[in-house]
Amino acid sequence: MKKDFNINKIVRANIKKLLPYSSARDEYNGVSDAMVFLDANENPFENGVNRYPDPQQSRLKAKLSELKGVSIENILLGNGSDEVLDLIFRAFCEPNRDSVITLPPTYGMYDVLAKVNAVAIIKIELDADFEPRVDEILKVATNQTKLLFLCSPNNPTANSFKAKSIERLVSNFNGIVVIDEAYIDFSNEESWVKRLQEFKNLIVTQTLSKAYGMAGIRLGICYASKSIVSILNRIKPPYNVNELTQLKAIERLAKPEDVSEEIQRILTQRDWLISELEDLPLIKKVYPSDANFILAEVDDATARYSELINKGIVVRNRTTQPLCENCLRFTVGSQRENIKLITALKTL
Ligand SMILES: *Cc1c(COP(=O)(O)O)cnc(C)c1O
């Protein structure tokens, strides 16, 4: 973040002027359980979900705040990280004028969201070690370059970027740096959530879709400064996180030891898979992994992908991605699934 970084210069003019949709309920939420709510045209017969959900997700945020050591006012929740990322585009990028930087090979949604929002994409490929080219990134950024996406651990390469490189980028990029930590719980690296106070231009996103085992409920988390969170709050649809999702997430977050145990089991399986893959003649290279998937170079990715499909196993063919020629991405599954994968690969 440059010294003159000013969030008001980054946010779109129309968003600055916007007053959020407000329901009468917002003002009285939590005042009293004895209140009679005749304001929102709901059906009065109780079934657990007949009322609109809490638009601020207070109970869920309180739980997250306690677990992550971040204040509630630094947290925004979305319908998956995909919604959070879209809100970030809509808040800060003027269509047909602004640009963002992505570092391929990386998560495909940054590209899709940029296109949907008519925002130009500047792509700076990772280097041969899958690390960001810091100097080049800083050199191509202009005043119109609003966002820089760092996915760490990165999908599909599975490595975490060096903390020093990330720090140089956050310190010197004069826009918002979004660190996508979808896979952070599988990594030994520190989350950048700890450093939000230091960098006013930092957004960290996490999700319950991977380590927390809740891809089906769609819950994405954004950690950022109070001013960024309040801007995003202004444009988010009021009921973007539904009641069932909030309840399920609270239940899961109440048992962090269950999550840790599953992560440990996945990491044990990851190590086993890596060692098995390394022994297979059709595998040319297995990249180290800081996530719950493994990128491996094979002799012929497209042929091997189809052969696996014929054996009833779906993996991800990444061969068309830069630096990923002939690479397949294997998600770490259950022990049974992983044995099935290795057994199938041995017969090819
Ligand atoms: C899977 C994944 C996500 C998760 O997105 P959700 O919408 O929260 O399910 C985010 N970022 C990356 C890099 C991912 O691989």
GROMACS .gro file of C-alpha atoms and ligand atoms in nm:
model
  363
    1MET     CA    1   0.000   0.000   0.000
    2LYS     CA    2   0.148   0.330  -0.105
    3LYS     CA    3   0.150   0.612   0.152
    4ASP     CA    4  -0.122   0.801  -0.036
    5PHE     CA    5  -0.354   0.499  -0.058
    6ASN     CA    6  -0.708   0.626  -0.013
    7ILE     CA    7  -1.006   0.394  -0.031
    8ASN     CA    8  -1.227   0.683  -0.144
    9LYS     CA    9  -1.020   0.717  -0.459
   10ILE     CA   10  -1.064   0.347  -0.535
   11VAL     CA   11  -1.438   0.304  -0.484
   12ARG     CA   12  -1.671   0.368  -0.781
   13ALA     CA   13  -1.854   0.701  -0.777
   14ASN     CA   14  -2.202   0.544  -0.800
   15ILE     CA   15  -2.129   0.315  -0.506
   16LYS     CA   16  -2.007   0.608  -0.296
   17LYS     CA   17  -2.346   0.775  -0.342
   18LEU     CA   18  -2.553   0.460  -0.287
   19LEU     CA   19  -2.778   0.415   0.014
   20PRO     CA   20  -2.825   0.047   0.091
   21TYR     CA   21  -3.161  -0.126   0.083
   22SER     CA   22  -3.289  -0.118   0.436
   23SER     CA   23  -3.564  -0.328   0.584
   24ALA     CA   24  -3.767  -0.200   0.880
   25ARG     CA   25  -3.649  -0.513   1.059
   26ASP     CA   26  -3.283  -0.402   1.055
   27GLU     CA   27  -3.355  -0.131   1.307
   28TYR     CA   28  -3.526  -0.360   1.556
   29ASN     CA   29  -3.329  -0.677   1.518
   30GLY     CA   30  -3.248  -0.824   1.856
   31VAL     CA   31  -3.444  -0.559   2.043
   32SER     CA   32  -3.684  -0.811   2.184
   33ASP     CA   33  -3.807  -1.158   2.107
   34ALA     CA   34  -4.150  -1.038   2.210
   35MET     CA   35  -4.174  -0.800   1.913
   36VAL     CA   36  -4.455  -0.864   1.668
   37PHE     CA   37  -4.322  -0.847   1.314
   38LEU     CA   38  -4.584  -0.738   1.063
   39ASP     CA   39  -4.343  -0.553   0.835
   40ALA     CA   40  -4.211  -0.801   0.580
   41ASN     CA   41  -4.516  -0.988   0.446
   42GLU     CA   42  -4.389  -1.318   0.582
   43ASN     CA   43  -4.612  -1.615   0.660
   44PRO     CA   44  -4.662  -1.607   1.041
   45PHE     CA   45  -4.676  -1.985   1.092
   46GLU     CA   46  -4.343  -2.095   1.240
   47ASN     CA   47  -4.151  -2.367   1.054
   48GLY     CA   48  -3.795  -2.258   1.126
   49VAL     CA   49  -3.748  -2.068   0.800
   50ASN     CA   50  -4.066  -1.862   0.761
   51ARG     CA   51  -3.881  -1.542   0.860
   52TYR     CA   52  -3.619  -1.364   0.648
   53PRO     CA   53  -3.266  -1.444   0.765
   54ASP     CA   54  -3.053  -1.197   0.962
   55PRO     CA   55  -2.903  -0.975   0.688
   56GLN     CA   56  -2.596  -0.908   0.905
   57GLN     CA   57  -2.553  -1.273   1.011
   58SER     CA   58  -2.466  -1.157   1.363
   59ARG     CA   59  -2.453  -1.496   1.537
   60LEU     CA   60  -2.245  -1.653   1.264
   61LYS     CA   61  -2.005  -1.358   1.252
   62ALA     CA   62  -1.969  -1.365   1.630
   63LYS     CA   63  -1.862  -1.730   1.606
   64LEU     CA   64  -1.616  -1.656   1.324
   65SER     CA   65  -1.484  -1.352   1.507
   66GLU     CA   66  -1.409  -1.565   1.812
   67LEU     CA   67  -1.244  -1.842   1.609
   68LYS     CA   68  -1.032  -1.618   1.386
   69GLY     CA   69  -0.959  -1.335   1.626
   70VAL     CA   70  -1.103  -1.071   1.391
   71SER     CA   71  -1.361  -0.807   1.488
   72ILE     CA   72  -1.713  -0.848   1.353
   73GLU     CA   73  -1.686  -0.515   1.172
   74ASN     CA   74  -1.396  -0.657   0.969
   75ILE     CA   75  -1.604  -0.948   0.838
   76LEU     CA   76  -1.843  -0.970   0.543
   77LEU     CA   77  -2.015  -1.293   0.441
   78GLY     CA   78  -2.133  -1.401   0.100
   79ASN     CA   79  -2.304  -1.678  -0.092
   80GLY     CA   80  -1.968  -1.852  -0.144
   81SER     CA   81  -1.641  -1.666  -0.205
   82ASP     CA   82  -1.762  -1.630  -0.559
   83GLU     CA   83  -2.024  -1.376  -0.444
   84VAL     CA   84  -1.768  -1.199  -0.226
   85LEU     CA   85  -1.531  -1.168  -0.523
   86ASP     CA   86  -1.813  -1.035  -0.742
   87LEU     CA   87  -1.902  -0.773  -0.479
   88ILE     CA   88  -1.538  -0.661  -0.476
   89PHE     CA   89  -1.543  -0.613  -0.854
   90ARG     CA   90  -1.869  -0.421  -0.841
   91ALA     CA   91  -1.753  -0.193  -0.561
   92PHE     CA   92  -1.417  -0.094  -0.703
   93CYS     CA   93  -1.400  -0.153  -1.080
   94GLU     CA   94  -1.562   0.089  -1.324
   95PRO     CA   95  -1.684  -0.117  -1.624
   96ASN     CA   96  -1.505  -0.049  -1.953
   97ARG     CA   97  -1.241   0.161  -1.781
   98ASP     CA   98  -1.065  -0.016  -1.494
   99SER     CA   99  -0.843  -0.322  -1.491
  100VAL     CA  100  -0.733  -0.598  -1.255
  101ILE     CA  101  -0.421  -0.815  -1.241
  102THR     CA  102  -0.431  -1.194  -1.222
  103LEU     CA  103  -0.139  -1.436  -1.211
  104PRO     CA  104  -0.206  -1.741  -1.429
  105PRO     CA  105  -0.225  -2.030  -1.389
  106THR     CA  106  -0.482  -1.957  -1.120
  107TYR     CA  107  -0.847  -1.983  -1.016
  108GLY     CA  108  -1.074  -1.933  -1.318
  109MET     CA  109  -1.339  -1.722  -1.145
  110TYR     CA  110  -1.127  -1.402  -1.140
  111ASP     CA  111  -1.131  -1.406  -1.519
  112VAL     CA  112  -1.501  -1.485  -1.546
  113LEU     CA  113  -1.596  -1.213  -1.296
  114ALA     CA  114  -1.376  -0.957  -1.471
  115LYS     CA  115  -1.546  -1.036  -1.801
  116VAL     CA  116  -1.897  -1.027  -1.649
  117ASN     CA  117  -1.817  -0.686  -1.501
  118ALA     CA  118  -1.655  -0.557  -1.824
  119VAL     CA  119  -1.320  -0.506  -1.651
  120ALA     CA  120  -0.991  -0.552  -1.837
  121ILE     CA  121  -0.758  -0.828  -1.717
  122ILE     CA  122  -0.382  -0.789  -1.712
  123LYS     CA  123  -0.226  -1.133  -1.687
  124ILE     CA  124   0.124  -1.172  -1.549
  125GLU     CA  125   0.219  -1.539  -1.555
  126LEU     CA  126   0.380  -1.692  -1.250
  127ASP     CA  127   0.750  -1.774  -1.289
  128ALA     CA  128   0.883  -2.127  -1.340
  129ASP     CA  129   0.863  -2.190  -0.964
  130PHE     CA  130   0.497  -2.080  -0.965
  131GLU     CA  131   0.590  -1.761  -0.776
  132PRO     CA  132   0.464  -1.409  -0.858
  133ARG     CA  133   0.693  -1.183  -1.063
  134VAL     CA  134   0.675  -0.894  -0.819
  135ASP     CA  135   0.863  -0.628  -1.017
  136GLU     CA  136   0.672  -0.695  -1.336
  137ILE     CA  137   0.338  -0.684  -1.155
  138LEU     CA  138   0.417  -0.349  -0.994
  139LYS     CA  139   0.543  -0.213  -1.325
  140VAL     CA  140   0.228  -0.288  -1.528
  141ALA     CA  141  -0.015  -0.148  -1.270
  142THR     CA  142  -0.171   0.189  -1.359
  143ASN     CA  143  -0.409   0.422  -1.177
  144GLN     CA  144  -0.693   0.224  -1.332
  145THR     CA  145  -0.564  -0.107  -1.195
  146LYS     CA  146  -0.789  -0.152  -0.896
  147LEU     CA  147  -0.739  -0.512  -0.787
  148LEU     CA  148  -0.458  -0.765  -0.769
  149PHE     CA  149  -0.557  -1.128  -0.707
  150LEU     CA  150  -0.313  -1.348  -0.517
  151CYS     CA  151  -0.437  -1.701  -0.466
  152SER     CA  152  -0.221  -1.859  -0.196
  153PRO     CA  153  -0.211  -2.158  -0.174
  154ASN     CA  154  -0.270  -2.127  -0.546
  155ASN     CA  155  -0.517  -2.333  -0.744
  156PRO     CA  156  -0.411  -2.534  -0.952
  157THR     CA  157  -0.038  -2.524  -0.868
  158ALA     CA  158  -0.093  -2.608  -0.497
  159ASN     CA  159   0.196  -2.395  -0.366
  160SER     CA  160   0.182  -2.100  -0.128
  161PHE     CA  161   0.353  -1.786  -0.248
  162LYS     CA  162   0.656  -1.666  -0.052
  163ALA     CA  163   0.545  -1.436   0.230
  164LYS     CA  164   0.816  -1.187   0.129
  165SER     CA  165   0.673  -1.158  -0.223
  166ILE     CA  166   0.320  -1.112  -0.094
  167GLU     CA  167   0.440  -0.848   0.149
  168ARG     CA  168   0.618  -0.655  -0.125
  169LEU     CA  169   0.303  -0.662  -0.337
  170VAL     CA  170   0.068  -0.554  -0.059
  171SER     CA  171   0.314  -0.281   0.043
  172ASN     CA  172   0.365  -0.135  -0.302
  173PHE     CA  173   0.052  -0.199  -0.508
  174ASN     CA  174  -0.163   0.113  -0.512
  175GLY     CA  175  -0.495  -0.068  -0.531
  176ILE     CA  176  -0.657  -0.347  -0.335
  177VAL     CA  177  -0.476  -0.678  -0.298
  178VAL     CA  178  -0.715  -0.972  -0.265
  179ILE     CA  179  -0.549  -1.276  -0.107
  180ASP     CA  180  -0.766  -1.579  -0.177
  181GLU     CA  181  -0.704  -1.822   0.108
  182ALA     CA  182  -0.952  -2.092   0.007
  183TYR     CA  183  -0.689  -2.358   0.093
  184ILE     CA  184  -0.516  -2.192   0.390
  185ASP     CA  185  -0.631  -2.458   0.638
  186PHE     CA  186  -0.426  -2.722   0.457
  187SER     CA  187  -0.112  -2.508   0.470
  188ASN     CA  188   0.150  -2.434   0.734
  189GLU     CA  189   0.166  -2.070   0.627
  190GLU     CA  190   0.018  -1.797   0.847
  191SER     CA  191  -0.306  -1.645   0.727
  192TRP     CA  192  -0.283  -1.280   0.620
  193VAL     CA  193  -0.594  -1.216   0.829
  194LYS     CA  194  -0.349  -1.150   1.111
  195ARG     CA  195  -0.211  -0.850   0.925
  196LEU     CA  196  -0.527  -0.664   0.828
  197GLN     CA  197  -0.449  -0.379   1.069
  198GLU     CA  198  -0.119  -0.316   0.893
  199PHE     CA  199  -0.256  -0.290   0.539
  200LYS     CA  200  -0.561  -0.078   0.457
  201ASN     CA  201  -0.558  -0.215   0.100
  202LEU     CA  202  -0.579  -0.582   0.195
  203ILE     CA  203  -0.877  -0.814   0.150
  204VAL     CA  204  -0.847  -1.177   0.259
  205THR     CA  205  -1.109  -1.425   0.140
  206GLN     CA  206  -1.176  -1.767   0.286
  207THR     CA  207  -1.453  -2.021   0.239
  208LEU     CA  208  -1.628  -2.308   0.413
  209SER     CA  209  -1.623  -2.501   0.084
  210LYS     CA  210  -1.291  -2.683   0.120
  211ALA     CA  211  -1.137  -2.768   0.460
  212TYR     CA  212  -1.465  -2.708   0.644
  213GLY     CA  213  -1.643  -2.958   0.419
  214MET     CA  214  -1.944  -2.739   0.344
  215ALA     CA  215  -1.932  -2.663  -0.030
  216GLY     CA  216  -2.306  -2.730  -0.045
  217ILE     CA  217  -2.413  -2.449   0.188
  218ARG     CA  218  -2.224  -2.175  -0.002
  219LEU     CA  219  -2.051  -1.960   0.255
  220GLY     CA  220  -1.765  -1.729   0.162
  221ILE     CA  221  -1.587  -1.498   0.404
  222CYS     CA  222  -1.423  -1.163   0.341
  223TYR     CA  223  -1.189  -1.008   0.597
  224ALA     CA  224  -1.092  -0.646   0.541
  225SER     CA  225  -1.072  -0.299   0.693
  226LYS     CA  226  -1.387  -0.151   0.840
  227SER     CA  227  -1.418   0.092   0.550
  228ILE     CA  228  -1.390  -0.179   0.285
  229VAL     CA  229  -1.641  -0.398   0.470
  230SER     CA  230  -1.887  -0.111   0.500
  231ILE     CA  231  -1.862  -0.039   0.126
  232LEU     CA  232  -1.926  -0.406   0.041
  233ASN     CA  233  -2.211  -0.418   0.293
  234ARG     CA  234  -2.376  -0.134   0.109
  235ILE     CA  235  -2.401  -0.324  -0.218
  236LYS     CA  236  -2.461  -0.679  -0.104
  237PRO     CA  237  -2.814  -0.816  -0.146
  238PRO     CA  238  -2.968  -0.798   0.204
  239TYR     CA  239  -3.048  -1.169   0.239
  240ASN     CA  240  -2.749  -1.312   0.054
  241VAL     CA  241  -2.673  -1.575   0.320
  242ASN     CA  242  -2.980  -1.785   0.380
  243GLU     CA  243  -3.106  -1.913   0.715
  244LEU     CA  244  -3.017  -2.280   0.656
  245THR     CA  245  -2.661  -2.182   0.564
  246GLN     CA  246  -2.622  -1.966   0.873
  247LEU     CA  247  -2.751  -2.243   1.102
  248LYS     CA  248  -2.537  -2.517   0.943
  249ALA     CA  249  -2.225  -2.300   0.953
  250ILE     CA  250  -2.276  -2.211   1.321
  251GLU     CA  251  -2.315  -2.581   1.400
  252ARG     CA  252  -1.994  -2.669   1.220
  253LEU     CA  253  -1.791  -2.382   1.365
  254ALA     CA  254  -1.896  -2.493   1.713
  255LYS     CA  255  -1.687  -2.808   1.659
  256PRO     CA  256  -1.353  -2.690   1.525
  257GLU     CA  257  -1.189  -3.010   1.653
  258ASP     CA  258  -1.398  -3.214   1.405
  259VAL     CA  259  -1.272  -2.995   1.123
  260SER     CA  260  -0.909  -3.026   1.238
  261GLU     CA  261  -0.940  -3.402   1.254
  262GLU     CA  262  -1.071  -3.420   0.898
  263ILE     CA  263  -0.793  -3.190   0.778
  264GLN     CA  264  -0.536  -3.420   0.942
  265ARG     CA  265  -0.686  -3.721   0.768
  266ILE     CA  266  -0.681  -3.541   0.434
  267LEU     CA  267  -0.316  -3.440   0.485
  268THR     CA  268  -0.220  -3.800   0.566
  269GLN     CA  269  -0.394  -3.911   0.248
  270ARG     CA  270  -0.221  -3.634   0.053
  271ASP     CA  271   0.122  -3.760   0.161
  272TRP     CA  272   0.028  -4.115   0.069
  273LEU     CA  273  -0.103  -4.009  -0.272
  274ILE     CA  274   0.210  -3.808  -0.347
  275SER     CA  275   0.438  -4.100  -0.268
  276GLU     CA  276   0.226  -4.341  -0.474
  277LEU     CA  277   0.208  -4.102  -0.769
  278GLU     CA  278   0.584  -4.053  -0.764
  279ASP     CA  279   0.634  -4.427  -0.824
  280LEU     CA  280   0.417  -4.443  -1.136
  281PRO     CA  281   0.600  -4.449  -1.471
  282LEU     CA  282   0.332  -4.240  -1.646
  283ILE     CA  283   0.383  -3.958  -1.393
  284LYS     CA  284   0.666  -3.724  -1.495
  285LYS     CA  285   0.654  -3.486  -1.200
  286VAL     CA  286   0.457  -3.442  -0.880
  287TYR     CA  287   0.452  -3.085  -0.753
  288PRO     CA  288   0.464  -3.020  -0.378
  289SER     CA  289   0.124  -2.939  -0.227
  290ASP     CA  290   0.009  -2.697   0.039
  291ALA     CA  291  -0.357  -2.772  -0.039
  292ASN     CA  292  -0.601  -3.065  -0.064
  293PHE     CA  293  -0.511  -3.139  -0.425
  294ILE     CA  294  -0.202  -3.242  -0.615
  295LEU     CA  295  -0.079  -3.113  -0.949
  296ALA     CA  296   0.115  -3.373  -1.145
  297GLU     CA  297   0.265  -3.379  -1.491
  298VAL     CA  298   0.189  -3.695  -1.685
  299ASP     CA  299   0.300  -3.826  -2.023
  300ASP     CA  300  -0.026  -3.731  -2.199
  301ALA     CA  301  -0.281  -3.548  -1.983
  302THR     CA  302  -0.572  -3.559  -2.227
  303ALA     CA  303  -0.532  -3.932  -2.298
  304ARG     CA  304  -0.491  -4.019  -1.929
  305TYR     CA  305  -0.787  -3.801  -1.837
  306SER     CA  306  -1.014  -3.996  -2.076
  307GLU     CA  307  -0.879  -4.331  -1.961
  308LEU     CA  308  -0.960  -4.238  -1.603
  309ILE     CA  309  -1.310  -4.128  -1.705
  310ASN     CA  310  -1.361  -4.471  -1.862
  311LYS     CA  311  -1.270  -4.621  -1.527
  312GLY     CA  312  -1.524  -4.397  -1.353
  313ILE     CA  313  -1.278  -4.147  -1.204
  314VAL     CA  314  -1.306  -3.775  -1.274
  315VAL     CA  315  -0.994  -3.564  -1.223
  316ARG     CA  316  -0.914  -3.216  -1.358
  317ASN     CA  317  -0.722  -3.179  -1.681
  318ARG     CA  318  -0.520  -2.855  -1.659
  319THR     CA  319  -0.314  -2.904  -1.975
  320THR     CA  320  -0.445  -2.589  -2.147
  321GLN     CA  321  -0.337  -2.366  -1.858
  322PRO     CA  322  -0.006  -2.180  -1.888
  323LEU     CA  323   0.285  -2.369  -1.724
  324CYS     CA  324   0.057  -2.671  -1.682
  325GLU     CA  325   0.114  -2.859  -2.005
  326ASN     CA  326   0.021  -3.225  -1.955
  327CYS     CA  327  -0.079  -3.164  -1.596
  328LEU     CA  328  -0.366  -3.328  -1.413
  329ARG     CA  329  -0.502  -3.202  -1.083
  330PHE     CA  330  -0.606  -3.469  -0.834
  331THR     CA  331  -0.826  -3.378  -0.539
  332VAL     CA  332  -0.731  -3.575  -0.226
  333GLY     CA  333  -1.033  -3.797  -0.158
  334SER     CA  334  -1.113  -4.057   0.104
  335GLN     CA  335  -0.872  -4.346   0.154
  336ARG     CA  336  -1.101  -4.571  -0.052
  337GLU     CA  337  -1.123  -4.320  -0.336
  338ASN     CA  338  -0.749  -4.261  -0.340
  339ILE     CA  339  -0.673  -4.633  -0.352
  340LYS     CA  340  -0.915  -4.659  -0.643
  341LEU     CA  341  -0.733  -4.380  -0.824
  342ILE     CA  342  -0.387  -4.532  -0.773
  343THR     CA  343  -0.511  -4.880  -0.867
  344ALA     CA  344  -0.663  -4.740  -1.187
  345LEU     CA  345  -0.347  -4.545  -1.275
  346LYS     CA  346  -0.138  -4.860  -1.228
  347THR     CA  347  -0.339  -5.042  -1.494
  348LEU     CA  348  -0.290  -4.772  -1.758
  349LIG     C1  349  -1.274  -2.356  -0.442
  349LIG     C2  350  -1.219  -2.219  -0.443
  349LIG     C3  351  -1.291  -2.114  -0.389
  349LIG     C4  352  -1.422  -2.139  -0.322
  349LIG     O1  353  -1.524  -2.069  -0.374
  349LIG     P1  354  -1.667  -2.080  -0.302
  349LIG     O2  355  -1.750  -1.993  -0.389
  349LIG     O3  356  -1.650  -2.026  -0.163
  349LIG     O4  357  -1.708  -2.223  -0.302
  349LIG     C5  358  -1.235  -1.987  -0.388
  349LIG     N1  359  -1.113  -1.966  -0.439
  349LIG     C6  360  -1.041  -2.066  -0.491
  349LIG     C7  361  -0.905  -2.039  -0.540
  349LIG     C8  362  -1.092  -2.195  -0.497
  349LIG     O5  363  -1.019  -2.293  -0.551
   0.00000   0.00000   0.00000
